[in-house]
Each structure stands twice: as structure tokens, then as C-alpha cells.
PDB file of C-alpha atoms in Angstrom:
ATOM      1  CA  UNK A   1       0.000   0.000   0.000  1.00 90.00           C
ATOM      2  CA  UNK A   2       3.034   2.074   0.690  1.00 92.00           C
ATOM      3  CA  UNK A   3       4.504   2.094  -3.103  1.00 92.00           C
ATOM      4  CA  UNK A   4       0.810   2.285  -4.361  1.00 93.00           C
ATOM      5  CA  UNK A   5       0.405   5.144  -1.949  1.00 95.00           C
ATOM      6  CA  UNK A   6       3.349   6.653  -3.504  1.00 95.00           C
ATOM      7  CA  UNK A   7       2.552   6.336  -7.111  1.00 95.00           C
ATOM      8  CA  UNK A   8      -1.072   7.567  -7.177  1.00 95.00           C
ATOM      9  CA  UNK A   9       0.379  10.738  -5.544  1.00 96.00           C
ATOM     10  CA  UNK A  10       3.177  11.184  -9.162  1.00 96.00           C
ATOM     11  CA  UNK A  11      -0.363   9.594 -10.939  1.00 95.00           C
ATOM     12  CA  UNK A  12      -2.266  13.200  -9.517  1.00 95.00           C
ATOM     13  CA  UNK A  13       0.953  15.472 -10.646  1.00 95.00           C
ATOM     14  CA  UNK A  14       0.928  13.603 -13.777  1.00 94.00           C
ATOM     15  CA  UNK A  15      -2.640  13.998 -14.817  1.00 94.00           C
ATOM     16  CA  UNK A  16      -3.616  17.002 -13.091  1.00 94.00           C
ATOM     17  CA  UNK A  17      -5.541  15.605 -10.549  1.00 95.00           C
ATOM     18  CA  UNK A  18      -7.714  13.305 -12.526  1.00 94.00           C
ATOM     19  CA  UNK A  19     -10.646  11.096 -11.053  1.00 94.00           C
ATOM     20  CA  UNK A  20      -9.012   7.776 -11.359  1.00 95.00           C
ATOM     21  CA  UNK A  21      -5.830   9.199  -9.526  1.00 95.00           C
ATOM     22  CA  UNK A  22      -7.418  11.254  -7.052  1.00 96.00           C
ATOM     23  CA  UNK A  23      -9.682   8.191  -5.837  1.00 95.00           C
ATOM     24  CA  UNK A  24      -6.670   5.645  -6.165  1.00 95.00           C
ATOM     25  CA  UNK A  25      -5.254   7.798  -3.925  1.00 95.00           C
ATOM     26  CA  UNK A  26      -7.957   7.879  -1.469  1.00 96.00           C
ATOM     27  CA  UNK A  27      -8.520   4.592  -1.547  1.00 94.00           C
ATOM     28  CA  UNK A  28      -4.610   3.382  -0.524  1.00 93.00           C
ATOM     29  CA  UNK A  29      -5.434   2.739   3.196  1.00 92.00           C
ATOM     30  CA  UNK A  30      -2.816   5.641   3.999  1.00 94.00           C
ATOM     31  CA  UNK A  31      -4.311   9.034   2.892  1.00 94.00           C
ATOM     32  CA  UNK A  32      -6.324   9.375   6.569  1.00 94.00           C
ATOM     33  CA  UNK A  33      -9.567   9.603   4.955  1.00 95.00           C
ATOM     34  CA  UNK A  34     -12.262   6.616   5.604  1.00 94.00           C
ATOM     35  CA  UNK A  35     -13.759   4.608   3.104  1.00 94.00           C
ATOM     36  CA  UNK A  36     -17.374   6.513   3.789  1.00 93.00           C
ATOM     37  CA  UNK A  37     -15.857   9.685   3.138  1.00 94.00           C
ATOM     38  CA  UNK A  38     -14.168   8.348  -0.013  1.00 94.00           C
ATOM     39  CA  UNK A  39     -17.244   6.939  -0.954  1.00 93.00           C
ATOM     40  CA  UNK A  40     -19.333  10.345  -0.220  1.00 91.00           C
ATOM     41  CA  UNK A  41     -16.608  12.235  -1.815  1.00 93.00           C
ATOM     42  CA  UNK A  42     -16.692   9.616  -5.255  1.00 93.00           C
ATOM     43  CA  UNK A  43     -20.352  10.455  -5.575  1.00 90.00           C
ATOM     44  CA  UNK A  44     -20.118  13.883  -5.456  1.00 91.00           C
ATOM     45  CA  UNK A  45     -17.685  13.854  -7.895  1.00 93.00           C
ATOM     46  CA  UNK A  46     -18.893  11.808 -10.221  1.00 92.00           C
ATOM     47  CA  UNK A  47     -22.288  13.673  -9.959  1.00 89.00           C
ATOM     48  CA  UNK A  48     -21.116  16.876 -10.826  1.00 90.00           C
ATOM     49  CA  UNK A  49     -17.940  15.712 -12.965  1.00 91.00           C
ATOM     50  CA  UNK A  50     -15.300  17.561 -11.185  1.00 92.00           C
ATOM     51  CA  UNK A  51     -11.858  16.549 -12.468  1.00 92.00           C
ATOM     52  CA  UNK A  52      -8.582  18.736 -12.411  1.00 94.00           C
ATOM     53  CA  UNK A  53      -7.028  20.335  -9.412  1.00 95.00           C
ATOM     54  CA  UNK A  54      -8.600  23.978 -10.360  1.00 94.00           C
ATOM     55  CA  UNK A  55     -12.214  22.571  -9.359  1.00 94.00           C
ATOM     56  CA  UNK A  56     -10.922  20.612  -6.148  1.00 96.00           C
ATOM     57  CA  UNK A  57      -9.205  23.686  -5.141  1.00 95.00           C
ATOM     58  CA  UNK A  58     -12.335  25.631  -5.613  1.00 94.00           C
ATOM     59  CA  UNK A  59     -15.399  26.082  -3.210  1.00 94.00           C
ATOM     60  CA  UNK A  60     -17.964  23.472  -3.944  1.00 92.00           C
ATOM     61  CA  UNK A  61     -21.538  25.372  -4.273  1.00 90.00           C
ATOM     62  CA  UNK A  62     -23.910  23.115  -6.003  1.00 87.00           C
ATOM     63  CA  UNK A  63     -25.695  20.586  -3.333  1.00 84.00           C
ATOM     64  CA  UNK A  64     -25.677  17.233  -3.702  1.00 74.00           C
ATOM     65  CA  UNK A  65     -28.971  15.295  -3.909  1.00 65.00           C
ATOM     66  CA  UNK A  66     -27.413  11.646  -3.444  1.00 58.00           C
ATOM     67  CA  UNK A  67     -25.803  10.136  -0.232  1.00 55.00           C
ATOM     68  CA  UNK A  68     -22.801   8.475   0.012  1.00 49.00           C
ATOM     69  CA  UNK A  69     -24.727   5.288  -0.606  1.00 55.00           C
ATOM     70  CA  UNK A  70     -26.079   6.076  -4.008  1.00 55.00           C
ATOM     71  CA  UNK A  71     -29.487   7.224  -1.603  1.00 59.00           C
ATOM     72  CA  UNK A  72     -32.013  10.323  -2.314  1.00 64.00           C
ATOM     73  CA  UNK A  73     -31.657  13.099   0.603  1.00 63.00           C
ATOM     74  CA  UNK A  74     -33.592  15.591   1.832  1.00 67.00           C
ATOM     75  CA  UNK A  75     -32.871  19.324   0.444  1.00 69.00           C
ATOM     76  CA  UNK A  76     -31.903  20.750   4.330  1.00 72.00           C
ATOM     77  CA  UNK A  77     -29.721  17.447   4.379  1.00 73.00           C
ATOM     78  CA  UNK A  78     -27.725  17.647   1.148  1.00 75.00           C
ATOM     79  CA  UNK A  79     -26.904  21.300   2.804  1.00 80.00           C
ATOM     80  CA  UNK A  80     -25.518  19.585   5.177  1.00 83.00           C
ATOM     81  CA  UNK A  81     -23.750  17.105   3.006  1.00 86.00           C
ATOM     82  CA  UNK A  82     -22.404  19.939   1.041  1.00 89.00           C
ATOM     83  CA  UNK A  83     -20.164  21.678   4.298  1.00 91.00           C
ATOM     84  CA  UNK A  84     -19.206  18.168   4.799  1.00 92.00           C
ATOM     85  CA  UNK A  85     -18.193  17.400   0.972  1.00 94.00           C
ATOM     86  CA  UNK A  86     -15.839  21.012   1.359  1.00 95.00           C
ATOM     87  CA  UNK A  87     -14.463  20.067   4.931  1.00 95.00           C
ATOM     88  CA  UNK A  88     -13.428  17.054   2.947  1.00 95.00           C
ATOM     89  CA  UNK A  89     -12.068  18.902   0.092  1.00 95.00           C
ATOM     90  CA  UNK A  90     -10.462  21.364   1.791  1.00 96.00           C
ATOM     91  CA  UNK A  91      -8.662  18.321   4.118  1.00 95.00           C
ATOM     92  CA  UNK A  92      -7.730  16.387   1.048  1.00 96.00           C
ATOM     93  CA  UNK A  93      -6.100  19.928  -0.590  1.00 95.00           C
ATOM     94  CA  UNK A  94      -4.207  20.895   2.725  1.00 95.00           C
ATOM     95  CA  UNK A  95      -2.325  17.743   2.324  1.00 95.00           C
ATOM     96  CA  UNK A  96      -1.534  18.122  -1.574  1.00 94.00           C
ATOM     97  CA  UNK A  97      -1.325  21.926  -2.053  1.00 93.00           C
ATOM     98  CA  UNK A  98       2.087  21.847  -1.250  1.00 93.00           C
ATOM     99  CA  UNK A  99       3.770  18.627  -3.313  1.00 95.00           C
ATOM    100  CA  UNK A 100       0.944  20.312  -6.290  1.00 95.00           C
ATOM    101  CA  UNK A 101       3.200  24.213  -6.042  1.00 93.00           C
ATOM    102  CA  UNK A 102       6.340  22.355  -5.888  1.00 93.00           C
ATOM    103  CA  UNK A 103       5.677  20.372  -9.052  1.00 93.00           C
ATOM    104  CA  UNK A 104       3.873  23.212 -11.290  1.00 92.00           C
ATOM    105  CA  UNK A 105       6.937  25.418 -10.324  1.00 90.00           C
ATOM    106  CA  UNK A 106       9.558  26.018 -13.599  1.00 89.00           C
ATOM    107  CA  UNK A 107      12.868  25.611 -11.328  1.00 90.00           C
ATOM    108  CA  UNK A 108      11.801  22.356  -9.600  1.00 92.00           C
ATOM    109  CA  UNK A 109      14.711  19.169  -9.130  1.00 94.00           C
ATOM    110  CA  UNK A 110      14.693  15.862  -7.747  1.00 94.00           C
ATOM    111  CA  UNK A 111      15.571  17.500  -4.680  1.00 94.00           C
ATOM    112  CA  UNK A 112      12.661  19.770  -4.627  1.00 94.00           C
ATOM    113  CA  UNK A 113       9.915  16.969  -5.602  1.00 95.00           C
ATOM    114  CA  UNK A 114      11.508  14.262  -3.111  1.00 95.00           C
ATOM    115  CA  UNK A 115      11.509  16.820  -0.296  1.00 96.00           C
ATOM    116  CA  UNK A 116       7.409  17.822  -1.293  1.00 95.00           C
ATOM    117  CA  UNK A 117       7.067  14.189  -1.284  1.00 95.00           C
ATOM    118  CA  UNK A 118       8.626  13.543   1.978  1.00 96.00           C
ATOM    119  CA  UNK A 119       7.448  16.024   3.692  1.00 96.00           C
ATOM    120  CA  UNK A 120       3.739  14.733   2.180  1.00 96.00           C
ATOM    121  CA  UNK A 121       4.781  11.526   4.091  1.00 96.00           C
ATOM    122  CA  UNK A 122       5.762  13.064   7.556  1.00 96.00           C
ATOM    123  CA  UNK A 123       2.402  15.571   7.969  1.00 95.00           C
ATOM    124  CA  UNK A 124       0.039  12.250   6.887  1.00 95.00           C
ATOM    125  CA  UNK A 125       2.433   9.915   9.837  1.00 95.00           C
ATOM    126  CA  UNK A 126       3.386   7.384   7.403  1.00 95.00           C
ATOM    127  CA  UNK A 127       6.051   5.935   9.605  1.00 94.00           C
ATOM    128  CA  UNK A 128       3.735   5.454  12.387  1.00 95.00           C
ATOM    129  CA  UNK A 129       0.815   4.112  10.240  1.00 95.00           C
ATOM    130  CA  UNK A 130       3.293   1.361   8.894  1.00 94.00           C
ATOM    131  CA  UNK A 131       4.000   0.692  12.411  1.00 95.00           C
ATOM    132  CA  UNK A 132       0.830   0.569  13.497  1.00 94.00           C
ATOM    133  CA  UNK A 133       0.080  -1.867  10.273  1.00 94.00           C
ATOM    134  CA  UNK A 134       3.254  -4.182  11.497  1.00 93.00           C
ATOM    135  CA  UNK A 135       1.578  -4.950  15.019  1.00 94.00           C
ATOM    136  CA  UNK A 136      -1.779  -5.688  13.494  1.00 93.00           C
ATOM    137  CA  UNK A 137       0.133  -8.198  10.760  1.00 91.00           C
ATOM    138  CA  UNK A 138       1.826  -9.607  13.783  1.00 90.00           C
ATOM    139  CA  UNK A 139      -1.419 -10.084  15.677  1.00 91.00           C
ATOM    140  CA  UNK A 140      -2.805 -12.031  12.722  1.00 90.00           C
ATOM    141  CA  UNK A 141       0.169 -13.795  12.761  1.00 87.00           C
ATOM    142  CA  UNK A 142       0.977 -12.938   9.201  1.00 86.00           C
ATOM    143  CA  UNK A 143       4.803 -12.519   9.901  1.00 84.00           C
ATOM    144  CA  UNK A 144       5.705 -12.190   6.425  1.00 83.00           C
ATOM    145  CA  UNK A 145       3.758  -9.173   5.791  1.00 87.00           C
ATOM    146  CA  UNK A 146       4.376  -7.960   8.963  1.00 88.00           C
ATOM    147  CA  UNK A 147       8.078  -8.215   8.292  1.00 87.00           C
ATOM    148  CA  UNK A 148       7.677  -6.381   5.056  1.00 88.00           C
ATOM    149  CA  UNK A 149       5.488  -3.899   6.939  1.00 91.00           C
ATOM    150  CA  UNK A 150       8.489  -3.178   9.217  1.00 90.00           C
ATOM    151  CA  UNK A 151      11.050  -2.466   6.426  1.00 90.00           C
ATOM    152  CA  UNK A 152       9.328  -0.435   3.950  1.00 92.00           C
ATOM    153  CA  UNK A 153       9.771   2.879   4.971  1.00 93.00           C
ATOM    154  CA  UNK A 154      13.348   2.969   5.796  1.00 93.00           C
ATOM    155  CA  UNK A 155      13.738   1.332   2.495  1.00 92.00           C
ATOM    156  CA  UNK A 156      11.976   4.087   0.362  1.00 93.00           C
ATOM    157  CA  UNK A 157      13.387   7.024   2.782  1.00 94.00           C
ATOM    158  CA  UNK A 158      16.875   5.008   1.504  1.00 92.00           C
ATOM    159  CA  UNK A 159      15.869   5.411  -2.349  1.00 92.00           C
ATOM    160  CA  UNK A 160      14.859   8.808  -2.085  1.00 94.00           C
ATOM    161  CA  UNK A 161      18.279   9.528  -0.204  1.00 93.00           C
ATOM    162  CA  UNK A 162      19.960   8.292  -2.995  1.00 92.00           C
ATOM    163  CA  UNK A 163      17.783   9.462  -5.979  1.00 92.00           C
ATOM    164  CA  UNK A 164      18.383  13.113  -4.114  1.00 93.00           C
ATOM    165  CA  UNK A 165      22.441  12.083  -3.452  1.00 92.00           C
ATOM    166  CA  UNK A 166      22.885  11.479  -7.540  1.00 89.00           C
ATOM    167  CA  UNK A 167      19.973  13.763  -9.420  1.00 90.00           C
ATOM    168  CA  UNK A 168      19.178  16.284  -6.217  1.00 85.00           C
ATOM    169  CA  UNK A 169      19.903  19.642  -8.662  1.00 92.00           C
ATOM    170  CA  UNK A 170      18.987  18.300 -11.751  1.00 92.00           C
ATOM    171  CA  UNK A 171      15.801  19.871 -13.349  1.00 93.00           C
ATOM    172  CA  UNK A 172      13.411  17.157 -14.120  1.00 92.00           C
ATOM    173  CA  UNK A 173       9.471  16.999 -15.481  1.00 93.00           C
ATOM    174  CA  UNK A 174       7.319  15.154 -13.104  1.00 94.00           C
ATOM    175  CA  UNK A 175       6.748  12.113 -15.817  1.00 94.00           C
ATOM    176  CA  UNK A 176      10.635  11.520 -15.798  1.00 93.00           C
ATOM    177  CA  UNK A 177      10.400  11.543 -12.384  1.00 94.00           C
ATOM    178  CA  UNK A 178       7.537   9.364 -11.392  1.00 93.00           C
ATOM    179  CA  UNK A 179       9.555   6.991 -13.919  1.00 92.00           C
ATOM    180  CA  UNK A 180      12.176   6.983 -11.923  1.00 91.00           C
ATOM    181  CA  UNK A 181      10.804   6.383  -8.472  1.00 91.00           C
ATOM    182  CA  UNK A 182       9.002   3.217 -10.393  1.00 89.00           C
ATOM    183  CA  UNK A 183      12.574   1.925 -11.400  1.00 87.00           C
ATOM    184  CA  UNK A 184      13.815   2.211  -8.058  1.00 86.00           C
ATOM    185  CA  UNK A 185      11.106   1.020  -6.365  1.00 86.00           C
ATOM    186  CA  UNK A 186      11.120  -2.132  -9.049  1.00 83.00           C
ATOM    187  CA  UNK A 187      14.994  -2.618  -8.327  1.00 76.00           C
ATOM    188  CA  UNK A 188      14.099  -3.031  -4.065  1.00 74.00           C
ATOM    189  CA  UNK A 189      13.694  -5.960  -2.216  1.00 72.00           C
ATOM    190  CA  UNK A 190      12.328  -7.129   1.178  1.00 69.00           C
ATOM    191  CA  UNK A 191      13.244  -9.805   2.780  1.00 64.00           C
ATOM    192  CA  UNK A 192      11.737 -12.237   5.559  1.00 61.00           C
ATOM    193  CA  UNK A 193      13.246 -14.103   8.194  1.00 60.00           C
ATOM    194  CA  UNK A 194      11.354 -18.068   8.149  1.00 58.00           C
ATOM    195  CA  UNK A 195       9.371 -17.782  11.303  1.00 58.00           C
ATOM    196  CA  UNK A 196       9.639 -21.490  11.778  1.00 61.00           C
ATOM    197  CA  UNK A 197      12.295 -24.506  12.298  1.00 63.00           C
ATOM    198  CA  UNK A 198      10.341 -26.843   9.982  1.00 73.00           C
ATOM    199  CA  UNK A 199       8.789 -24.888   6.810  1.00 76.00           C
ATOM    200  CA  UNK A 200       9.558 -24.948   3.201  1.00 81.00           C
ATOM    201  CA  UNK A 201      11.984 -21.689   2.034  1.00 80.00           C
ATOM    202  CA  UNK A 202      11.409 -20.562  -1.562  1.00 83.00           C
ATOM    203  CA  UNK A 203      14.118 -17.698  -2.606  1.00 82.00           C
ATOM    204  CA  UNK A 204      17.114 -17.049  -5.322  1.00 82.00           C
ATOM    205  CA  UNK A 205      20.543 -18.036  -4.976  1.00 81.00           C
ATOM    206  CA  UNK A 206      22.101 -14.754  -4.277  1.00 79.00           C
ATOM    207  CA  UNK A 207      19.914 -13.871  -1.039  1.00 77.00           C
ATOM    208  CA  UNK A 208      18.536 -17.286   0.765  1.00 79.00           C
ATOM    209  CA  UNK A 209      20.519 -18.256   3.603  1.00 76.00           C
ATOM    210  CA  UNK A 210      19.990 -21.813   4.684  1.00 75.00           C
ATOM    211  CA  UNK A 211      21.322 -23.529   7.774  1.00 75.00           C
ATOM    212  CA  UNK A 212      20.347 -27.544   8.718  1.00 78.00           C
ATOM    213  CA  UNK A 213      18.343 -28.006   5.686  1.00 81.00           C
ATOM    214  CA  UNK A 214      17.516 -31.670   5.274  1.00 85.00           C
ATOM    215  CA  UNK A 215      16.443 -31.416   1.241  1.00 87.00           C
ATOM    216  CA  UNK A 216      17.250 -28.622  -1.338  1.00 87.00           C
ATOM    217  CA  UNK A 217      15.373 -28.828  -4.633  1.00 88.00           C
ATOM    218  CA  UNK A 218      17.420 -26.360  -7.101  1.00 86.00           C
ATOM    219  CA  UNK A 219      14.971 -24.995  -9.858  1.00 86.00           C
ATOM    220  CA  UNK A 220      15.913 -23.333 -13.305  1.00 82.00           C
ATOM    221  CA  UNK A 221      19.151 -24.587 -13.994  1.00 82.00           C
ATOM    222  CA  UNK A 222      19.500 -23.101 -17.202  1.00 82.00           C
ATOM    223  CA  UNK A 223      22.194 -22.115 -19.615  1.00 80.00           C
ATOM    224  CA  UNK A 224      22.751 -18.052 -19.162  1.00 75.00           C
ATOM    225  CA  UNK A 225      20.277 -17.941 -16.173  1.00 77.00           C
ATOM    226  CA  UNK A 226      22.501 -19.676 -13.692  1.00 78.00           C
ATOM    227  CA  UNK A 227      25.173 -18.787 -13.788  1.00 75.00           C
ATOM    228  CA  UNK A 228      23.607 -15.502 -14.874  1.00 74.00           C
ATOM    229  CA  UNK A 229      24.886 -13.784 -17.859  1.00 71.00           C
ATOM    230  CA  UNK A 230      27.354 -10.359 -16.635  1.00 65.00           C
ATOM    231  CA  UNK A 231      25.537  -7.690 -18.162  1.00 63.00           C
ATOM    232  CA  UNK A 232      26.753  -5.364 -20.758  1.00 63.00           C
ATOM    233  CA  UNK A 233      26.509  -1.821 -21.843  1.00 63.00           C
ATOM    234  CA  UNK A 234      27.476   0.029 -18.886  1.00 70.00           C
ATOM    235  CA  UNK A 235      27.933   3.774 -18.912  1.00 78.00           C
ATOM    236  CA  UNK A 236      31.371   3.729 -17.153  1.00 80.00           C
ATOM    237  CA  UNK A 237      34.637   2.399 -19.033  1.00 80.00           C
ATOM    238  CA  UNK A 238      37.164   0.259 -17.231  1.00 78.00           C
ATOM    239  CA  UNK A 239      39.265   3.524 -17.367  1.00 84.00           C
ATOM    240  CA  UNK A 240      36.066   5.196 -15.551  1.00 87.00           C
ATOM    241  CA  UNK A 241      35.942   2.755 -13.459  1.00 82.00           C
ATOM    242  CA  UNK A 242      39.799   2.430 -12.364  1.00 83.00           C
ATOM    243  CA  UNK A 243      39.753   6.665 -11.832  1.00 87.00           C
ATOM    244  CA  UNK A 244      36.626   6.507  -9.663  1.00 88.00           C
ATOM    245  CA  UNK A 245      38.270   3.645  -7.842  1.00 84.00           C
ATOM    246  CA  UNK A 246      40.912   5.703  -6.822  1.00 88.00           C
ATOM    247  CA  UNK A 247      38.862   8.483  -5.504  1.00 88.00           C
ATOM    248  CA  UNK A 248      37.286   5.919  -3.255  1.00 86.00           C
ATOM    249  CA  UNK A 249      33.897   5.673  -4.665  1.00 86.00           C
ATOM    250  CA  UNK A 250      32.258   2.616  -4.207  1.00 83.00           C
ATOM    251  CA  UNK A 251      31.132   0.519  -7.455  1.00 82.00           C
ATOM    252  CA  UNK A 252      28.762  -1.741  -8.641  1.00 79.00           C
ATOM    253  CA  UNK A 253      30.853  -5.301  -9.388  1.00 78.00           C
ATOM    254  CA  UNK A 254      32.179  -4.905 -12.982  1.00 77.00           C
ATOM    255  CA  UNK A 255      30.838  -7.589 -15.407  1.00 76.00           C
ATOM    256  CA  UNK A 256      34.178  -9.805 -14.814  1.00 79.00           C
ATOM    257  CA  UNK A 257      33.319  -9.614 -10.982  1.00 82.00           C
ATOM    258  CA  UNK A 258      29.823 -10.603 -11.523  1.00 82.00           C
ATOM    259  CA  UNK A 259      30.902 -13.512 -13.411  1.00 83.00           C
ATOM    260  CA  UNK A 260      32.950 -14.933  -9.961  1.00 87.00           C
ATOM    261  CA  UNK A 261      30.033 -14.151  -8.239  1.00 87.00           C
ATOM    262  CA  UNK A 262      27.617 -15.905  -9.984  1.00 85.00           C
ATOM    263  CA  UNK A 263      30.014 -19.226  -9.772  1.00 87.00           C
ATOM    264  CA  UNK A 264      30.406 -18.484  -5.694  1.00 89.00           C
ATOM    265  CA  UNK A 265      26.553 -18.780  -5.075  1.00 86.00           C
ATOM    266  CA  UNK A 266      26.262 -21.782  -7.460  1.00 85.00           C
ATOM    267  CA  UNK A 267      29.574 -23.582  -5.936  1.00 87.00           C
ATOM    268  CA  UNK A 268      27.880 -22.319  -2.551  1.00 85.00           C
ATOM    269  CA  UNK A 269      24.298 -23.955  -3.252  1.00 82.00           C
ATOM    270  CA  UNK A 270      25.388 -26.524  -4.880  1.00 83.00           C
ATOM    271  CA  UNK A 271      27.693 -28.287  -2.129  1.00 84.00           C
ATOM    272  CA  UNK A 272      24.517 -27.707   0.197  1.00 81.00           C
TER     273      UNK A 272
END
């Protein structure tokens, strides 16, 4: 819910607020609003087909004749409804006025967006609403998702770190953006720890750890898949790589070390 979370927010910069977004949005789980005022504020909308930030940024004048169950009201109570429908509105603009002034502005970077976007996180308590999702995973005893629960955030605060540490001043569109926050967030992994002795373990060959294992069943032995294929077409030349080296940066293994990787977790597996 976390990463959808994230991208319906880039979806609303994107697209300028438009239904789909807005509702995918408010329908994450983690944008504080409850599912009857999503539902109250869906009808509205689609009643009067308001799409685009202009109109949700606007006063809403025109009353509503529908609950938020698709039910006839009363004309004193769709009054009512209305200074409830623009309590809502105004709630839902307070939190994305600011990430909406720091996209539309001409000078805006990586750095500007990712701080709009984290400080979007901090004022809606994302950190503690993971949290709070972690214990209740735990008390289903779903430890898996719990698990995942508990290492989310630090691992998208850790993306955005680094997006900010290699991009920060670059000038960027919001599409280019968004596309890049979907390749990191494609590239990131969670793991679990096996909550019990006596289970079945299902992972790859790089990142499972196993310990006293009484039968390993070794899946996809393929030519080029394991050992994987090095992969080409990197941006830096050995020369790059041997100047950056000395200037103790840290690199990704070259394609010759991936290659003496790749044997090490076969040889490893394979004398399990």
C-alpha cells in the first residue's frame, strides 16, 4: 500500500488531478480519509464531474442530492452534506497543495519533488501508520507481511536519499520523475526471516541463507540464467571505473566480478 500510496500521488501530478488518480489515492489505506468519506466524496464527484485540481481547489456550491450510498436526501440534508463534501475537500487539498506548487513550479529538481514528497509523508504519519500496520500483521500472525510492513519505509526514505544524493539539482518533469521512483522502487527488495524450524523456504541463490536443511530442490538450472549472464553496456569504461576507484567511490561489481560471483553462489548452493 506504501509504493501504491506513492505512485497515485506522481499519478495526480501527472494527470492534473484526474478522477481515477485522485480516488486511487484515497482509496490506498494511507491518505487518513475513511472509506465513507471516499465513498461520499466519489459520488459527489462523479455527480457533478469535477476533475482537475482547479475545481478541487475551488469552493464546492452546487448541493448534492445523493448520499454516500447512491441514496435520495432531503434538500436541508444535502446542505448539510455539502459543508461536509468542502471540509473534505479542503482536508484532502491541505495535504496536496504543497507537493501540487512544488511540481507546477519552472525551477523544480529531484531535490525539490523528493523533499514535497517527503514532507507529504511526515504531515500524513506514514512511519507510524506502517507501524501501526506491522503490530496488526503480527497479531494475525501474518509474519511475512508484517516483516515487510516493518522495512518499507526505511527502504523508500533510503531510495529517495539516494535518488536526491545522484539527481538532487537536476531539473526534471514530473513524468521523468515518477519513472524513476518506479525503477527504483522495481529494483528493491524485502526480505523475511522463516518464522519457523520446519517450513519450506522458496528464494534465489544470491539472497537465501539456509542452515540444517535436510532437502534442497534447485529450480531453473539453465544455460545463461545460472550462472547468470554479466551484463553489458554500462555507462562507465574500465578507465572510468579504475579513476573513480581511486577516488574511493564505491562501485557496482564490474561484469568480470559478476561472473565470480555468480560461480560463488552456485559452488555455494550446490555443495549444500
Amino acid at each position: 500500500p506504501f509504493i501504491e500510496w506513492i505512485r497515485s500521488v506522481m499519478e495526480m501530478l501527472e494527470k492534473d488531478f484526474s478522477r481515477e488518480s485522485v480516488f486511487r489515492y484515497l482509496r490506498s489505506g494511507l491518505a487518513r480519509f475513511t472509506m465513507e468519506e471516499t465513498d461520499l466524496l466519489e459520488n459527489y464527484v462523479l455527480e457533478r464531474g469535477i476533475r482537475g485540481f482547479k475545481k478541487w481547489n475551488e469552493k464546492w456550491v452546487h448541493p448534492s442530492r445523493i448520499s454516500g450510498r447512491g441514496v435520495r436526501v432531503s434538500q436541508e440534508e444535502s446542505l448539510s452534506r455539502l459543508e461536509e463534501l468542502n471540509g473534505l475537500r479542503e482536508r484532502f487539498i491541505s495535504q496536496l497543495g504543497p507537493v501540487k506548487r512544488a511540481a507546477g513550479r519552472k525551477d523544480r529538481t529531484v531535490k525539490s519533488l523528493t523533499l514535497a514528497l517527503y514532507e507529504l509523508m511526515v504531515s500524513l504519519g506514514m512511519q507510524e501508520q506502517l507501524k501501526k500496520k506491522q503490530e496488526e500483521m503480527e497479531e494475525a500472525r501474518e509474519e511475512v507481511k508484517a516483516s515487510i510492513y516493518g522495512q518499507i519505509y526505511r527502504i523508500v526514505i533510503d531510495l529517495l536519499d539516494k535518488v536526491v544524493d545522484l539527481l538532487g539539482e537536476e531539473k526534471i518533469t514530473v513524468k521523468d520523475y515518477s519513472d524513476i521512483l518506479d525503477a527504483a522502487f522495481q529494483a528493491a527488495k524485502a526480505g523475511s526471516i522463516p518464522q519457523e524450524a520446519d517450513c519450506v523456504i522458496l528464494g534465489d541463490i544470491e539472497r537465501t541463507r539456509l542452515d540444517h536443511i535436510k532437502i534442497l530442490i534447485f529450480l531453473g538450472l539453465n544455460d545463461g540464467i545460472i550462472p547468470k549472464k554479466a551484463e553489458r553496456g554500462s555507462l562507465l569504461s574500465q578507465y572510468d571505473r579504475e579513476q573513480l576507484a581511486l577516488q574511493d567511490m564505491e562501485l557496482a561489481p564490474t561484469a568480470r566480478e559478476q561472473v565470480f560471483l555468480q560461480k560463488f553462489y552456485l559452488y555455494w548452493n550446490m555443495t549444500k
